[in-house]
Coordinates of C-alpha atoms in Angstrom, one line a residue:
M25 CA 20.2 -3.7 -9.5
P26 CA 18.9 -6.9 -8.0
K27 CA 19.7 -10.1 -11.1
T28 CA 17.2 -12.6 -11.9
L29 CA 15.7 -14.9 -10.1
K30 CA 16.1 -18.5 -11.0
N31 CA 15.8 -21.3 -9.3
E32 CA 14.4 -19.9 -6.3
F33 CA 11.1 -22.5 -5.9
E34 CA 12.6 -25.8 -5.1
K35 CA 15.0 -23.6 -1.9
A36 CA 11.9 -22.0 -0.9
L37 CA 9.6 -24.5 -0.8
T38 CA 10.1 -26.4 2.8
Y39 CA 8.0 -27.3 5.9
E40 CA 9.9 -25.0 8.0
N41 CA 9.2 -22.0 5.6
L42 CA 5.2 -22.8 4.9
M43 CA 5.2 -22.4 9.0
K44 CA 6.9 -19.2 9.3
A45 CA 4.1 -17.9 6.8
H46 CA 1.9 -19.0 8.9
L47 CA 2.9 -17.6 12.0
K48 CA 3.3 -14.3 10.7
C49 CA -0.3 -14.1 9.4
R50 CA -2.1 -15.0 12.6
L51 CA -0.6 -12.6 14.0
G52 CA -3.2 -10.6 15.7
K53 CA -6.0 -12.9 14.4
G54 CA -5.5 -15.6 16.6
T55 CA -9.2 -15.3 18.3
R56 CA -11.0 -15.6 14.4
E57 CA -12.0 -18.8 13.6
N58 CA -10.6 -19.5 10.4
V59 CA -7.2 -19.0 12.4
I60 CA -8.2 -21.1 15.2
K61 CA -9.1 -24.2 13.3
F62 CA -6.0 -24.2 10.9
N63 CA -4.1 -23.4 14.6
L64 CA -5.8 -26.9 15.4
K65 CA -4.3 -29.2 13.3
Q66 CA -1.9 -26.6 11.9
E67 CA 1.2 -29.6 11.5
E68 CA -0.8 -31.0 9.1
Y69 CA -2.3 -28.7 6.5
I70 CA 1.4 -27.1 6.6
W71 CA 2.3 -30.5 5.1
W72 CA -0.6 -30.8 3.0
L73 CA 0.3 -27.2 0.8
Y74 CA 3.9 -28.5 1.1
E75 CA 2.5 -31.1 -1.2
L76 CA -0.1 -29.5 -3.2
L77 CA 2.4 -26.8 -3.8
K78 CA 5.5 -29.4 -4.8
T79 CA 3.5 -31.7 -7.5
K80 CA 1.3 -27.7 -8.8
Q81 CA -1.8 -29.2 -7.2
Y82 CA -2.0 -25.3 -5.3
K83 CA -5.7 -23.9 -6.8
H84 CA -6.4 -20.3 -5.3
G85 CA -9.9 -20.5 -4.1
G86 CA -12.6 -18.0 -4.1
Y87 CA -12.6 -14.9 -2.4
T88 CA -15.1 -13.1 0.4
V89 CA -16.2 -10.3 -0.8
F90 CA -17.5 -7.1 1.8
Y91 CA -17.3 -3.1 1.7
V92 CA -15.6 -1.2 3.9
T93 CA -16.6 3.1 4.4
E94 CA -13.5 4.4 6.0
P95 CA -11.5 6.0 4.5
K96 CA -13.9 6.1 1.9
L97 CA -15.5 2.8 0.3
R98 CA -13.9 0.0 -1.3
Q99 CA -14.5 -3.8 -1.9
I100 CA -13.0 -6.0 0.1
Q101 CA -12.1 -9.1 -1.5
A102 CA -10.6 -11.6 0.8
S103 CA -8.6 -14.7 0.9
S104 CA -9.2 -18.1 2.6
Y105 CA -6.8 -18.6 5.2
K106 CA -4.4 -21.3 3.6
D107 CA -4.0 -18.1 0.1
R108 CA -3.2 -15.8 2.8
I109 CA -0.5 -18.3 3.4
V110 CA 0.5 -18.4 -0.1
H111 CA 1.1 -14.7 -0.5
R112 CA 2.8 -15.0 2.4
W113 CA 5.6 -17.2 1.7
C114 CA 5.5 -16.5 -2.1
V115 CA 6.2 -12.9 -1.5
D116 CA 8.8 -13.4 1.3
N117 CA 10.5 -15.9 -0.3
F118 CA 10.1 -14.3 -4.1
L119 CA 8.5 -10.9 -4.6
D120 CA 10.0 -8.7 -1.7
K121 CA 13.6 -10.4 -2.9
A122 CA 12.9 -9.6 -6.6
F123 CA 11.3 -6.5 -6.8
T124 CA 11.9 -4.4 -3.4
P125 CA 15.9 -3.5 -3.5
Q126 CA 15.0 -1.8 -7.7
F127 CA 11.8 0.5 -5.4
I128 CA 12.7 3.7 -6.0
N129 CA 13.8 5.8 -2.1
T130 CA 10.8 8.1 -2.3
S131 CA 7.9 5.2 -2.7
Y132 CA 6.8 3.9 0.5
A133 CA 3.9 1.5 0.3
C134 CA 3.9 -1.0 1.6
I135 CA 7.6 -1.2 1.8
K136 CA 9.4 -2.2 5.7
G137 CA 10.2 0.9 7.3
K138 CA 8.4 3.3 5.6
G139 CA 5.2 3.7 5.9
M140 CA 2.6 7.1 5.7
H141 CA 4.0 8.6 8.5
K142 CA 7.4 8.3 6.3
A143 CA 5.9 9.8 3.6
A144 CA 4.5 12.4 5.3
L145 CA 7.3 13.5 6.4
D146 CA 9.5 13.1 4.0
V147 CA 7.4 15.6 1.5
Q148 CA 7.7 18.4 4.1
K149 CA 11.6 18.0 4.3
G150 CA 11.4 18.4 0.0
M151 CA 8.9 21.7 1.1
K152 CA 11.0 23.4 3.4
E153 CA 13.9 22.7 0.7
C154 CA 12.0 23.8 -2.0
K155 CA 11.2 26.7 0.0
K156 CA 14.4 27.5 1.1
K157 CA 16.1 26.9 -2.9
Y158 CA 13.1 28.8 -4.8
G159 CA 11.2 31.5 -2.6
E160 CA 7.9 30.1 -4.1
Y161 CA 7.1 26.6 -6.1
Y162 CA 4.4 24.6 -7.4
I163 CA 2.6 21.2 -6.3
L164 CA 1.6 18.4 -8.9
K165 CA -0.5 16.5 -6.6
M166 CA -1.3 12.9 -9.0
D167 CA -4.1 10.4 -7.9
V168 CA -4.8 6.7 -10.3
S169 CA -8.4 6.5 -11.2
K170 CA -9.8 3.0 -9.8
Y171 CA -5.6 2.2 -9.4
F172 CA -6.6 -1.6 -8.5
P173 CA -8.5 -2.4 -11.0
S174 CA -7.4 -0.6 -13.2
I175 CA -4.1 -2.7 -13.7
D176 CA -3.6 -5.2 -16.4
R177 CA -2.8 -8.5 -15.9
D178 CA -0.8 -9.1 -19.3
I179 CA 1.1 -6.0 -18.3
L180 CA 2.0 -6.8 -14.9
M181 CA 2.8 -10.3 -16.0
N182 CA 5.1 -9.2 -18.6
I183 CA 6.8 -6.9 -16.1
I184 CA 7.2 -9.7 -13.6
K185 CA 9.4 -12.6 -16.1
R186 CA 11.8 -9.6 -16.9
K187 CA 13.0 -10.2 -13.1
I188 CA 12.1 -13.6 -12.5
K189 CA 12.9 -16.7 -14.5
D190 CA 11.9 -19.5 -11.8
K191 CA 9.2 -21.2 -13.7
D192 CA 7.5 -22.4 -11.3
V193 CA 7.4 -19.2 -9.2
I194 CA 5.8 -18.3 -12.5
W195 CA 3.6 -21.0 -12.6
L196 CA 2.3 -19.4 -8.5
L197 CA 2.1 -16.5 -10.1
E198 CA -0.2 -16.6 -12.6
E199 CA -2.4 -18.7 -10.7
I200 CA -3.0 -16.4 -7.4
I201 CA -2.8 -13.3 -10.7
Y202 CA -5.3 -15.1 -13.2
K203 CA -7.6 -16.1 -10.1
K204 CA -10.1 -12.9 -10.4
E205 CA -13.0 -14.0 -12.4
D206 CA -13.2 -10.3 -14.5
N207 CA -11.0 -9.1 -17.1
K208 CA -8.7 -6.3 -14.9
G209 CA -7.2 -5.8 -12.1
L210 CA -5.4 -6.8 -8.6
P211 CA -8.2 -7.7 -5.5
I212 CA -8.1 -5.1 -2.9
G213 CA -7.0 -6.6 0.8
N214 CA -4.3 -9.8 -0.4
L215 CA -1.0 -9.1 0.2
T216 CA 0.3 -10.1 -3.4
S217 CA -1.8 -7.4 -4.0
Q218 CA -0.3 -4.9 -2.8
I219 CA 3.8 -5.4 -3.6
L220 CA 2.4 -6.1 -7.1
A221 CA 0.6 -2.7 -6.9
N222 CA 4.2 -1.5 -6.4
V223 CA 5.9 -3.6 -8.6
Y224 CA 3.3 -1.8 -11.6
Y225 CA 3.7 1.6 -10.9
N226 CA 7.4 1.2 -10.3
E227 CA 7.7 1.2 -14.1
A228 CA 6.2 4.9 -14.1
D229 CA 8.3 5.6 -10.4
Q230 CA 11.3 4.5 -12.9
Y231 CA 10.6 7.3 -16.2
I232 CA 9.7 9.8 -13.7
K233 CA 12.5 9.9 -11.8
H234 CA 15.3 8.6 -14.1
I235 CA 13.9 9.9 -17.7
L236 CA 12.0 13.2 -16.8
K237 CA 15.1 13.5 -13.6
I238 CA 12.1 14.7 -10.8
Q239 CA 13.9 15.3 -8.1
Y240 CA 11.3 15.6 -5.4
Y241 CA 9.3 12.3 -6.3
Y242 CA 7.4 11.0 -3.8
R243 CA 4.5 8.2 -3.8
Y244 CA 2.7 6.0 -2.0
M245 CA 0.2 4.0 -3.9
D246 CA -1.3 5.5 -6.6
D247 CA -1.3 8.9 -4.4
S248 CA 2.0 10.9 -5.9
I249 CA 3.6 14.3 -5.8
I250 CA 6.0 16.7 -7.3
L251 CA 7.3 19.6 -6.0
L252 CA 9.4 21.8 -8.6
Q253 CA 9.7 25.6 -9.5
N254 CA 8.0 26.3 -13.0
K255 CA 4.6 26.1 -13.3
E256 CA 4.0 25.4 -17.3
E257 CA 7.3 22.8 -17.1
L258 CA 5.2 21.7 -14.4
K259 CA 2.1 21.2 -16.8
K260 CA 4.6 19.7 -19.2
V261 CA 6.0 17.3 -17.1
K262 CA 2.7 16.0 -16.2
Q263 CA 1.7 15.5 -19.7
K264 CA 4.3 13.7 -20.2
I265 CA 3.7 11.7 -17.0
E266 CA 0.0 10.9 -18.4
K267 CA 1.0 10.0 -21.9
F268 CA 3.7 6.8 -20.1
L269 CA 0.8 6.3 -18.4
D270 CA -1.9 6.0 -21.1
E271 CA 0.4 4.2 -23.4
K272 CA 2.6 1.3 -21.4
L273 CA 0.3 0.6 -18.2
K274 CA -3.5 2.0 -19.5
L275 CA -4.0 4.0 -16.6
K276 CA -5.6 7.2 -16.2
F277 CA -5.4 9.9 -13.3
N278 CA -8.7 10.6 -11.8
N279 CA -10.0 14.7 -11.7
K280 CA -8.5 15.1 -7.8
T281 CA -5.1 15.8 -10.0
N282 CA -4.3 19.0 -9.7
I283 CA -1.5 21.9 -9.5
F284 CA -1.0 23.9 -6.8
K285 CA 1.0 26.8 -5.6
N286 CA 3.1 26.1 -2.5
K287 CA 1.0 28.4 0.0
Q288 CA -2.3 26.2 -0.3
G289 CA 0.2 23.2 0.9
V290 CA -0.9 19.5 -0.1
N291 CA -3.0 16.6 1.5
F292 CA -0.8 13.4 1.2
C293 CA -0.9 10.2 3.4
G294 CA -3.8 11.9 5.8
Y295 CA -1.9 15.2 6.3
K296 CA -2.7 18.7 5.2
I297 CA 1.3 19.7 4.9
N298 CA 3.0 23.0 4.4
E299 CA 6.8 23.6 5.1
Y300 CA 5.9 24.7 8.2
R301 CA 3.0 22.3 10.2
M302 CA 1.4 18.9 9.0
K303 CA -2.2 18.3 10.4
L304 CA -5.0 16.0 10.5
R305 CA -7.0 16.6 7.1
T306 CA -10.6 17.8 8.3
K307 CA -12.0 14.0 7.1
G308 CA -9.5 13.0 9.8
K309 CA -10.8 15.6 12.8
A310 CA -14.4 14.9 12.1
R311 CA -13.6 11.2 12.2
L312 CA -11.4 11.0 15.6
K313 CA -14.6 13.9 16.9
K314 CA -17.4 11.0 16.4
K315 CA -15.2 8.0 17.7
V316 CA -14.2 10.2 20.4
K317 CA -17.8 11.5 21.4
Y318 CA -19.2 7.5 21.2
L319 CA -16.3 6.3 23.9
K320 CA -17.3 9.2 26.0
N321 CA -20.7 7.8 26.0
E322 CA -20.0 3.8 26.0
I323 CA -17.4 5.4 29.5
K324 CA -20.4 6.9 30.8
I325 CA -22.9 4.5 30.3
G326 CA -20.8 1.8 32.0
R327 CA -20.2 -0.6 28.6
L328 CA -16.3 -0.2 27.8
S329 CA -13.5 0.9 30.6
S330 CA -11.3 3.8 29.7
V331 CA -8.4 1.7 29.5
D332 CA -10.6 0.1 26.5
A333 CA -11.5 2.7 25.2
K334 CA -7.7 3.9 24.7
R335 CA -6.9 1.3 22.5
H336 CA -9.8 1.7 19.4
L337 CA -8.1 5.1 19.2
C338 CA -4.6 3.6 18.8
G339 CA -4.6 4.2 15.5
H340 CA -5.7 7.8 15.4
F341 CA -2.7 8.3 18.7
G342 CA -0.8 7.0 15.6
Y343 CA -1.1 10.1 12.7
M344 CA -1.5 12.4 16.0
K345 CA 1.4 11.6 17.3
Y346 CA 3.6 13.6 13.8
A347 CA 1.1 15.9 13.3
N348 CA 0.1 20.0 14.8
V349 CA -2.9 18.8 16.8
Y350 CA -2.1 20.9 20.0
N351 CA -5.5 22.8 20.2
L352 CA -7.4 19.4 18.6
S353 CA -6.1 17.5 21.2
K354 CA -7.2 19.9 23.7
K355 CA -10.6 20.7 22.6
I356 CA -11.8 17.3 21.9
F357 CA -9.9 15.4 24.9
I358 CA -9.9 18.2 27.2
N359 CA -13.0 20.7 26.8
E360 CA -15.7 18.8 25.4
N361 CA -18.2 17.6 28.6

């Protein structure tokens, strides 16, 4: 278990570290107007941020609110570019150092080398082991209702203060966490929100792994899975977790939370998984077919080259790499007109 974080703010507050944060933030976003403007005077702006943080005059700005519809409707609250640099600096120098080492091995979101594909593959590996040991077994699929908006910021700060004893880091985190105007929740879209959401649910992870002693437990943000041989025992485990979430974290499961027989497989991280196959979910296949149809038409009328069209499908190709999609690929990329 990592030690508590003390006397780190002043050591981490350097021009070089803030510049590193800026360079990370602008990766893949160099053509955006706000990034271009920052780049024009980046040395001046970095020194300006340094002075704001040094003198504790830094104030987190507001948010630009917009909505995305894929994979479902979500409200995104985007911070200004200078705030994103501070978020990056804070995560790299404090939050990651204090909390990531204590996360369980089967927590995946926003952890280097442990993304959605790794989560799905590990779940399938666990299912194969359970099939070999038990023959038949049961799957508890858990989904928290409105996770980010439901996070209690006071509880979160108390969790943070157990690990971070540096008053200056606490000042900065409070400035970021409490800037959101309504009473509860973290904004979807901030780097700090992503790791802090992991910090919050890690309380439940530790309870499930070390108090309930569940071997086959996997979590990607607020979606999690337990594999267990006995259905009645799994129901009791579910009740204990619900009680813990309600009393300790003020969270509740939504109506997608359910228990399945292993032969039904499970939807997780964009895949329909069983012991032998990993397929794209129905919604994922529909989105892929729709995009391919659109891109083929754009190529046909000359608005897009085949090379550019392929770039638009990179994310889908990443998912397909790990799934059993031979027939699907043949149908949409070869047979379709």
